[in-house]
Coordinates of N, CA and C in Angstrom, one line a residue:
M892 N 110.8 96.4 101.8 CA 109.4 96.0 101.9 C 108.5 96.7 100.9
R893 N 107.9 95.9 100.0 CA 107.0 96.5 99.0 C 105.7 96.7 99.6
I894 N 105.0 97.7 99.2 CA 103.6 98.0 99.6 C 102.7 98.1 98.4
K895 N 101.5 97.7 98.5 CA 100.5 97.8 97.4 C 99.9 99.2 97.4
I896 N 100.0 99.9 96.2 CA 99.5 101.2 96.1 C 98.7 101.2 94.8
K897 N 97.4 101.5 94.9 CA 96.5 101.5 93.7 C 95.8 102.9 93.7
P898 N 95.5 103.3 92.5 CA 94.9 104.7 92.3 C 93.5 104.8 93.1
M899 N 92.8 103.7 93.3 CA 91.5 103.8 94.0 C 91.7 104.0 95.5
Y900 N 92.9 103.7 96.1 CA 93.2 103.8 97.5 C 93.2 105.2 98.0
R901 N 92.8 105.5 99.2 CA 92.9 106.8 99.8 C 94.4 107.2 99.9
N902 N 94.6 108.5 99.9 CA 96.0 109.0 100.1 C 97.0 108.6 99.1
T903 N 96.5 108.4 97.9 CA 97.4 108.0 96.8 C 97.6 109.2 95.9
G904 N 98.9 109.3 95.4 CA 99.2 110.3 94.5 C 99.9 109.7 93.3
V905 N 99.9 110.5 92.2 CA 100.6 110.0 91.0 C 101.8 111.1 90.7
I906 N 102.9 110.6 90.3 CA 104.1 111.5 90.1 C 104.0 112.2 88.8
L907 N 104.2 113.5 88.8 CA 104.2 114.3 87.6 C 105.6 114.8 87.4
G908 N 106.3 114.3 86.4 CA 107.6 114.7 86.1 C 108.4 113.5 85.7
R909 N 109.4 113.7 84.8 CA 110.1 112.5 84.3 C 110.9 111.8 85.4
A910 N 111.5 112.5 86.2 CA 112.3 111.9 87.3 C 112.2 112.8 88.5
V911 N 111.5 112.3 89.6 CA 111.2 113.1 90.8 C 111.9 112.5 91.9
N912 N 112.6 113.4 92.7 CA 113.4 112.9 93.8 C 112.6 112.8 95.1
I913 N 112.9 111.7 95.8 CA 112.5 111.6 97.2 C 113.7 112.0 98.0
R914 N 113.4 112.9 98.9 CA 114.5 113.4 99.8 C 114.4 113.0 101.2
S915 N 115.5 113.0 101.9 CA 115.5 112.5 103.3 C 114.8 113.5 104.3
K916 N 114.8 114.8 103.9 CA 114.2 115.8 104.7 C 113.5 116.8 103.7
P917 N 112.6 117.6 104.3 CA 111.8 118.4 103.4 C 112.5 119.7 103.0
N918 N 113.6 119.6 102.2 CA 114.3 120.7 101.7 C 115.1 120.3 100.5
L919 N 115.5 121.3 99.6 CA 116.2 120.9 98.4 C 117.7 120.5 98.7
K920 N 118.2 120.8 99.8 CA 119.6 120.5 100.2 C 119.7 119.1 100.8
A921 N 118.6 118.5 101.1 CA 118.6 117.2 101.7 C 119.0 116.1 100.7
R922 N 119.5 115.0 101.3 CA 120.0 113.9 100.5 C 118.9 113.3 99.7
I923 N 119.2 113.0 98.4 CA 118.2 112.3 97.6 C 118.4 110.8 97.9
I924 N 117.2 110.2 98.3 CA 117.3 108.8 98.7 C 116.7 107.8 97.6
F925 N 116.0 108.4 96.7 CA 115.4 107.6 95.7 C 114.8 108.5 94.6
Q926 N 114.6 108.0 93.4 CA 114.1 108.7 92.3 C 112.9 108.0 91.7
L927 N 111.8 108.6 91.5 CA 110.6 108.0 91.0 C 110.4 108.5 89.5
K928 N 109.8 107.6 88.7 CA 109.5 108.0 87.3 C 108.1 108.5 87.2
E929 N 107.9 109.2 86.2 CA 106.6 109.8 85.9 C 105.5 108.7 85.9
N930 N 104.3 109.0 86.4 CA 103.2 108.0 86.5 C 103.3 107.0 87.6
S931 N 104.4 107.1 88.4 CA 104.5 106.2 89.6 C 103.5 106.6 90.6
Y932 N 103.0 105.6 91.4 CA 102.0 105.9 92.4 C 102.8 105.9 93.8
I933 N 102.4 106.9 94.6 CA 102.9 106.9 96.0 C 101.8 107.1 97.0
R934 N 102.1 106.7 98.2 CA 101.1 106.9 99.3 C 101.5 108.2 100.0
I935 N 100.6 109.1 100.2 CA 100.8 110.4 100.9 C 100.6 110.1 102.4
I936 N 101.7 110.4 103.2 CA 101.6 110.2 104.6 C 101.3 111.5 105.3
G937 N 101.8 112.6 104.9 CA 101.5 113.9 105.5 C 102.0 115.0 104.6
V938 N 101.5 116.2 105.0 CA 101.9 117.4 104.2 C 102.3 118.5 105.2
N939 N 103.4 119.1 104.9 CA 103.8 120.3 105.8 C 102.9 121.4 105.5
K940 N 102.7 122.3 106.5 CA 101.8 123.4 106.4 C 102.4 124.6 105.7
K941 N 103.7 124.8 105.8 CA 104.4 125.9 105.2 C 104.5 125.8 103.7
I942 N 104.2 126.9 103.0 CA 104.3 127.0 101.6 C 105.7 127.5 101.2
Y943 N 106.3 126.8 100.2 CA 107.6 127.2 99.8 C 107.6 127.5 98.3
R944 N 108.6 128.3 97.8 CA 108.7 128.6 96.4 C 110.0 128.0 95.9
I945 N 109.8 127.1 94.9 CA 111.0 126.5 94.3 C 110.9 126.7 92.8
G946 N 111.8 127.6 92.3 CA 111.7 128.0 90.9 C 110.4 128.6 90.6
E947 N 109.7 128.2 89.6 CA 108.4 128.7 89.3 C 107.2 128.1 90.0
F948 N 107.5 127.2 90.9 CA 106.4 126.5 91.6 C 106.3 126.9 93.1
S949 N 105.1 127.0 93.5 CA 104.8 127.2 95.0 C 104.1 125.9 95.4
G950 N 104.5 125.5 96.6 CA 103.9 124.2 97.1 C 104.4 123.9 98.5
K951 N 104.1 122.7 98.9 CA 104.4 122.2 100.2 C 105.2 120.9 100.1
W952 N 106.1 120.6 101.0 CA 106.8 119.3 101.1 C 105.8 118.3 101.6
T953 N 105.8 117.2 101.0 CA 104.8 116.1 101.3 C 105.6 114.8 101.7
K954 N 105.3 114.3 102.8 CA 105.9 113.0 103.2 C 105.2 111.9 102.5
V955 N 106.0 111.0 101.9 CA 105.4 109.9 101.0 C 106.1 108.6 101.3
I956 N 105.5 107.5 100.8 CA 106.1 106.2 100.8 C 105.9 105.7 99.4
S957 N 107.0 105.1 98.9 CA 106.9 104.5 97.5 C 106.4 103.1 97.6
A958 N 106.1 102.5 96.4 CA 105.7 101.1 96.4 C 106.8 100.2 96.8
R959 N 108.0 100.7 96.8 CA 109.2 99.9 97.3 C 109.4 100.0 98.8
G960 N 108.5 100.8 99.5 CA 108.6 101.0 100.9 C 109.6 102.1 101.3
I961 N 110.0 102.9 100.4 CA 111.0 104.0 100.7 C 110.2 105.3 101.1
K962 N 110.5 105.7 102.4 CA 109.9 106.9 102.9 C 110.8 108.1 102.7
G963 N 110.1 109.3 102.4 CA 110.8 110.5 102.3 C 109.9 111.7 101.9
Y964 N 110.5 112.7 101.3 CA 109.7 113.9 101.0 C 109.8 114.3 99.6
I965 N 108.7 114.7 99.0 CA 108.6 115.2 97.6 C 107.9 116.5 97.7
F966 N 108.4 117.5 96.9 CA 107.7 118.8 96.7 C 106.4 118.5 96.0
D967 N 105.3 119.0 96.5 CA 103.9 118.6 96.0 C 103.6 119.1 94.6
A968 N 104.4 120.0 94.1 CA 104.2 120.4 92.7 C 104.3 119.3 91.7
F969 N 105.0 118.2 92.2 CA 105.3 117.0 91.4 C 104.3 115.8 91.7
I970 N 103.3 116.1 92.4 CA 102.3 115.1 92.8 C 100.9 115.5 92.5
F971 N 100.1 114.6 91.9 CA 98.7 114.9 91.8 C 98.0 114.0 92.8
D972 N 97.4 114.6 93.8 CA 96.7 113.8 94.8 C 95.4 113.3 94.3
L973 N 95.3 112.0 94.1 CA 94.1 111.4 93.4 C 92.9 111.5 94.3
D974 N 93.0 111.8 95.6 CA 91.8 112.0 96.4 C 91.0 113.2 95.9
C975 N 91.7 114.1 95.2 CA 91.0 115.3 94.6 C 90.0 114.8 93.6
L976 N 90.3 113.7 92.9 CA 89.5 113.2 91.8 C 88.1 112.7 92.4
Y977 N 88.1 112.2 93.6 CA 86.9 111.6 94.2 C 86.2 112.6 95.1
K978 N 86.8 113.7 95.4 CA 86.1 114.7 96.4 C 85.2 115.7 95.7
K979 N 85.3 115.9 94.4 CA 84.5 116.9 93.8 C 84.0 116.5 92.5
V980 N 83.0 117.2 92.0 CA 82.4 116.9 90.7 C 83.3 117.7 89.7
W981 N 83.8 117.1 88.7 CA 84.6 117.8 87.7 C 83.6 118.5 86.7
K982 N 83.8 119.8 86.6 CA 82.8 120.5 85.7 C 83.6 121.2 84.6
R983 N 83.0 121.3 83.5 CA 83.6 122.0 82.4 C 82.5 122.8 81.7
K984 N 82.8 124.0 81.4 CA 81.8 124.9 80.7 C 82.1 124.9 79.2
V985 N 81.1 124.5 78.4 CA 81.2 124.7 77.0 C 79.8 125.1 76.6
E986 N 79.4 126.3 76.8 CA 78.1 126.8 76.7 C 77.1 126.2 77.7
L987 N 77.2 124.9 77.9 CA 76.4 124.2 78.8 C 77.3 123.5 79.9
K988 N 76.8 123.4 81.1 CA 77.6 122.7 82.1 C 77.6 121.2 81.9
I989 N 78.7 120.6 82.0 CA 78.9 119.2 81.9 C 79.6 118.8 83.2
W990 N 79.2 117.7 83.8 CA 79.9 117.2 85.0 C 80.2 115.7 84.9
L991 N 81.2 115.4 85.7 CA 81.7 114.0 85.8 C 82.0 113.7 87.2
N992 N 81.5 112.6 87.7 CA 81.7 112.1 89.1 C 82.5 110.8 89.0
F993 N 83.6 110.7 89.8 CA 84.3 109.4 89.9 C 84.1 108.8 91.3
F994 N 84.0 107.5 91.3 CA 83.7 106.8 92.6 C 84.8 105.8 92.8
R995 N 85.2 105.6 94.0 CA 86.3 104.7 94.4 C 86.1 103.2 93.9
N996 N 84.9 102.9 93.6 CA 84.6 101.5 93.1 C 84.9 101.3 91.7
G997 N 85.5 102.3 91.0 CA 85.9 102.2 89.6 C 84.8 102.6 88.7
K998 N 83.8 103.2 89.1 CA 82.7 103.6 88.3 C 82.6 105.1 88.2
Y999 N 82.0 105.6 87.1 CA 81.8 107.1 86.9 C 80.3 107.3 86.5
K1000 N 80.0 108.6 86.6 CA 78.7 109.1 86.1 C 78.9 110.4 85.5
W1001 N 78.5 110.6 84.2 CA 78.8 111.7 83.4 C 77.5 112.3 82.8
R1002 N 77.3 113.6 83.1 CA 76.2 114.3 82.5 C 76.8 115.1 81.3
R1003 N 76.4 114.8 80.1 CA 76.9 115.5 79.0 C 75.8 116.0 78.1
A1004 N 76.0 117.1 77.4 CA 75.0 117.7 76.5 C 74.8 116.8 75.3
N1005 N 73.6 116.7 74.9 CA 73.3 116.0 73.6 C 73.6 117.0 72.5
A1006 N 73.8 116.4 71.3 CA 74.1 117.2 70.1 C 72.8 118.0 69.8
L1007 N 73.0 119.2 69.3 CA 71.9 120.0 68.9 C 71.4 119.5 67.5
P1008 N 70.2 119.7 67.1 CA 69.1 120.4 67.8 C 68.4 119.5 68.9
I1009 N 68.0 120.1 69.9 CA 67.2 119.4 71.0 C 65.8 119.4 70.6
T1010 N 65.2 118.2 70.7 CA 63.7 118.0 70.4 C 63.0 117.5 71.6
D1011 N 61.7 117.4 71.5 CA 60.9 116.9 72.7 C 61.3 115.4 73.0
D1012 N 61.7 114.6 72.1 CA 62.1 113.2 72.3 C 63.5 113.1 72.6
K1013 N 64.3 114.2 72.5 CA 65.7 114.1 72.8 C 66.1 115.2 73.9
P1014 N 66.4 114.7 75.1 CA 66.6 115.7 76.2 C 67.9 116.5 76.0
L1015 N 68.0 117.6 76.7 CA 69.2 118.5 76.6 C 70.5 117.7 77.1
Y1016 N 70.3 116.9 78.1 CA 71.5 116.2 78.7 C 71.2 114.7 78.6
E1017 N 72.3 113.9 78.6 CA 72.2 112.5 78.8 C 73.1 112.1 79.9
I1018 N 72.7 111.1 80.7 CA 73.5 110.5 81.8 C 74.2 109.3 81.3
I1019 N 75.5 109.2 81.4 CA 76.2 108.1 81.0 C 76.9 107.5 82.2
T1020 N 76.9 106.2 82.4 CA 77.6 105.6 83.5 C 78.5 104.5 82.9
G1021 N 79.5 104.2 83.6 CA 80.4 103.1 83.2 C 81.6 103.0 84.1
K1022 N 82.6 102.2 83.7 CA 83.7 102.0 84.5 C 84.9 102.9 84.0
F1023 N 85.8 103.1 84.9 CA 87.0 103.9 84.5 C 88.3 103.2 85.0
K1024 N 89.4 103.6 84.5 CA 90.7 103.1 84.9 C 91.7 104.2 84.9
I1025 N 92.5 104.4 85.9 CA 93.5 105.4 85.9 C 94.8 104.7 85.6
I1026 N 95.5 105.3 84.6 CA 96.8 104.8 84.3 C 97.7 106.0 84.2
G1027 N 98.6 106.2 85.2 CA 99.4 107.4 85.3 C 98.5 108.6 85.4
R1028 N 98.7 109.5 84.5 CA 98.0 110.8 84.5 C 96.8 110.7 83.5
K1029 N 96.4 109.6 83.0 CA 95.3 109.4 82.1 C 94.2 108.7 82.8
I1030 N 93.0 109.1 82.4 CA 91.8 108.4 82.9 C 91.1 107.8 81.6
I1031 N 90.9 106.5 81.7 CA 90.2 105.8 80.6 C 88.7 105.6 81.0
L1032 N 87.8 106.2 80.3 CA 86.4 105.9 80.6 C 85.9 104.9 79.6
Y1033 N 85.2 103.9 80.1 CA 84.7 102.8 79.3 C 83.2 103.1 79.1
E1034 N 82.8 103.4 77.9 CA 81.3 103.5 77.6 C 80.9 102.5 76.6
N1035 N 80.1 101.5 77.1 CA 79.7 100.4 76.2 C 80.9 99.6 75.8
N1036 N 81.9 99.5 76.7 CA 83.1 98.7 76.4 C 84.1 99.4 75.4
N1037 N 83.7 100.6 75.0 CA 84.6 101.4 74.2 C 85.4 102.4 75.0
P1038 N 86.8 102.3 75.0 CA 87.5 103.2 75.8 C 87.6 104.7 75.2
N1039 N 87.5 105.7 76.1 CA 87.8 107.1 75.8 C 88.9 107.5 76.7
V1040 N 90.0 108.1 76.2 CA 91.1 108.4 77.0 C 91.1 109.9 77.3
F1041 N 91.3 110.3 78.6 CA 91.3 111.7 78.9 C 92.6 111.9 79.7
S1042 N 93.3 113.0 79.4 CA 94.5 113.4 80.3 C 93.9 114.4 81.3
F1043 N 94.2 114.2 82.6 CA 93.6 115.1 83.6 C 94.7 116.0 84.1
I1044 N 95.9 115.9 83.7 CA 96.9 116.8 84.2 C 97.6 117.5 83.0

């Protein structure tokens, strides 16, 4: 049974890693039931509370369902939970604060600094709004129909 998973949907994650295993139980010795490719979308069903260490990664086992309807567990170091994208303002310091808000309707709002020098008729910041698209681990911001590509992972 296939299910529809889109990056704007709640509880959606994107796979980070060339080939990530879905396991039958939340441990490394459990049977591998399916393998997902990088940039695949999954629906997050639940997250175990216990933190594990696997190699250089610390994280939790996450129960997921793939677009093919396969349920199992993935170690969360290999998932970017897209809900994080919508829950907070993304800020970056480059002498001045710059922020970026993403909304589930596919729109964004970006406050960015204007180029120096600042004059009375040119404010310190400008507000830019537009549409965005998530493709795997990239976000494409459309400003006046011109795409700008950002990698967020």
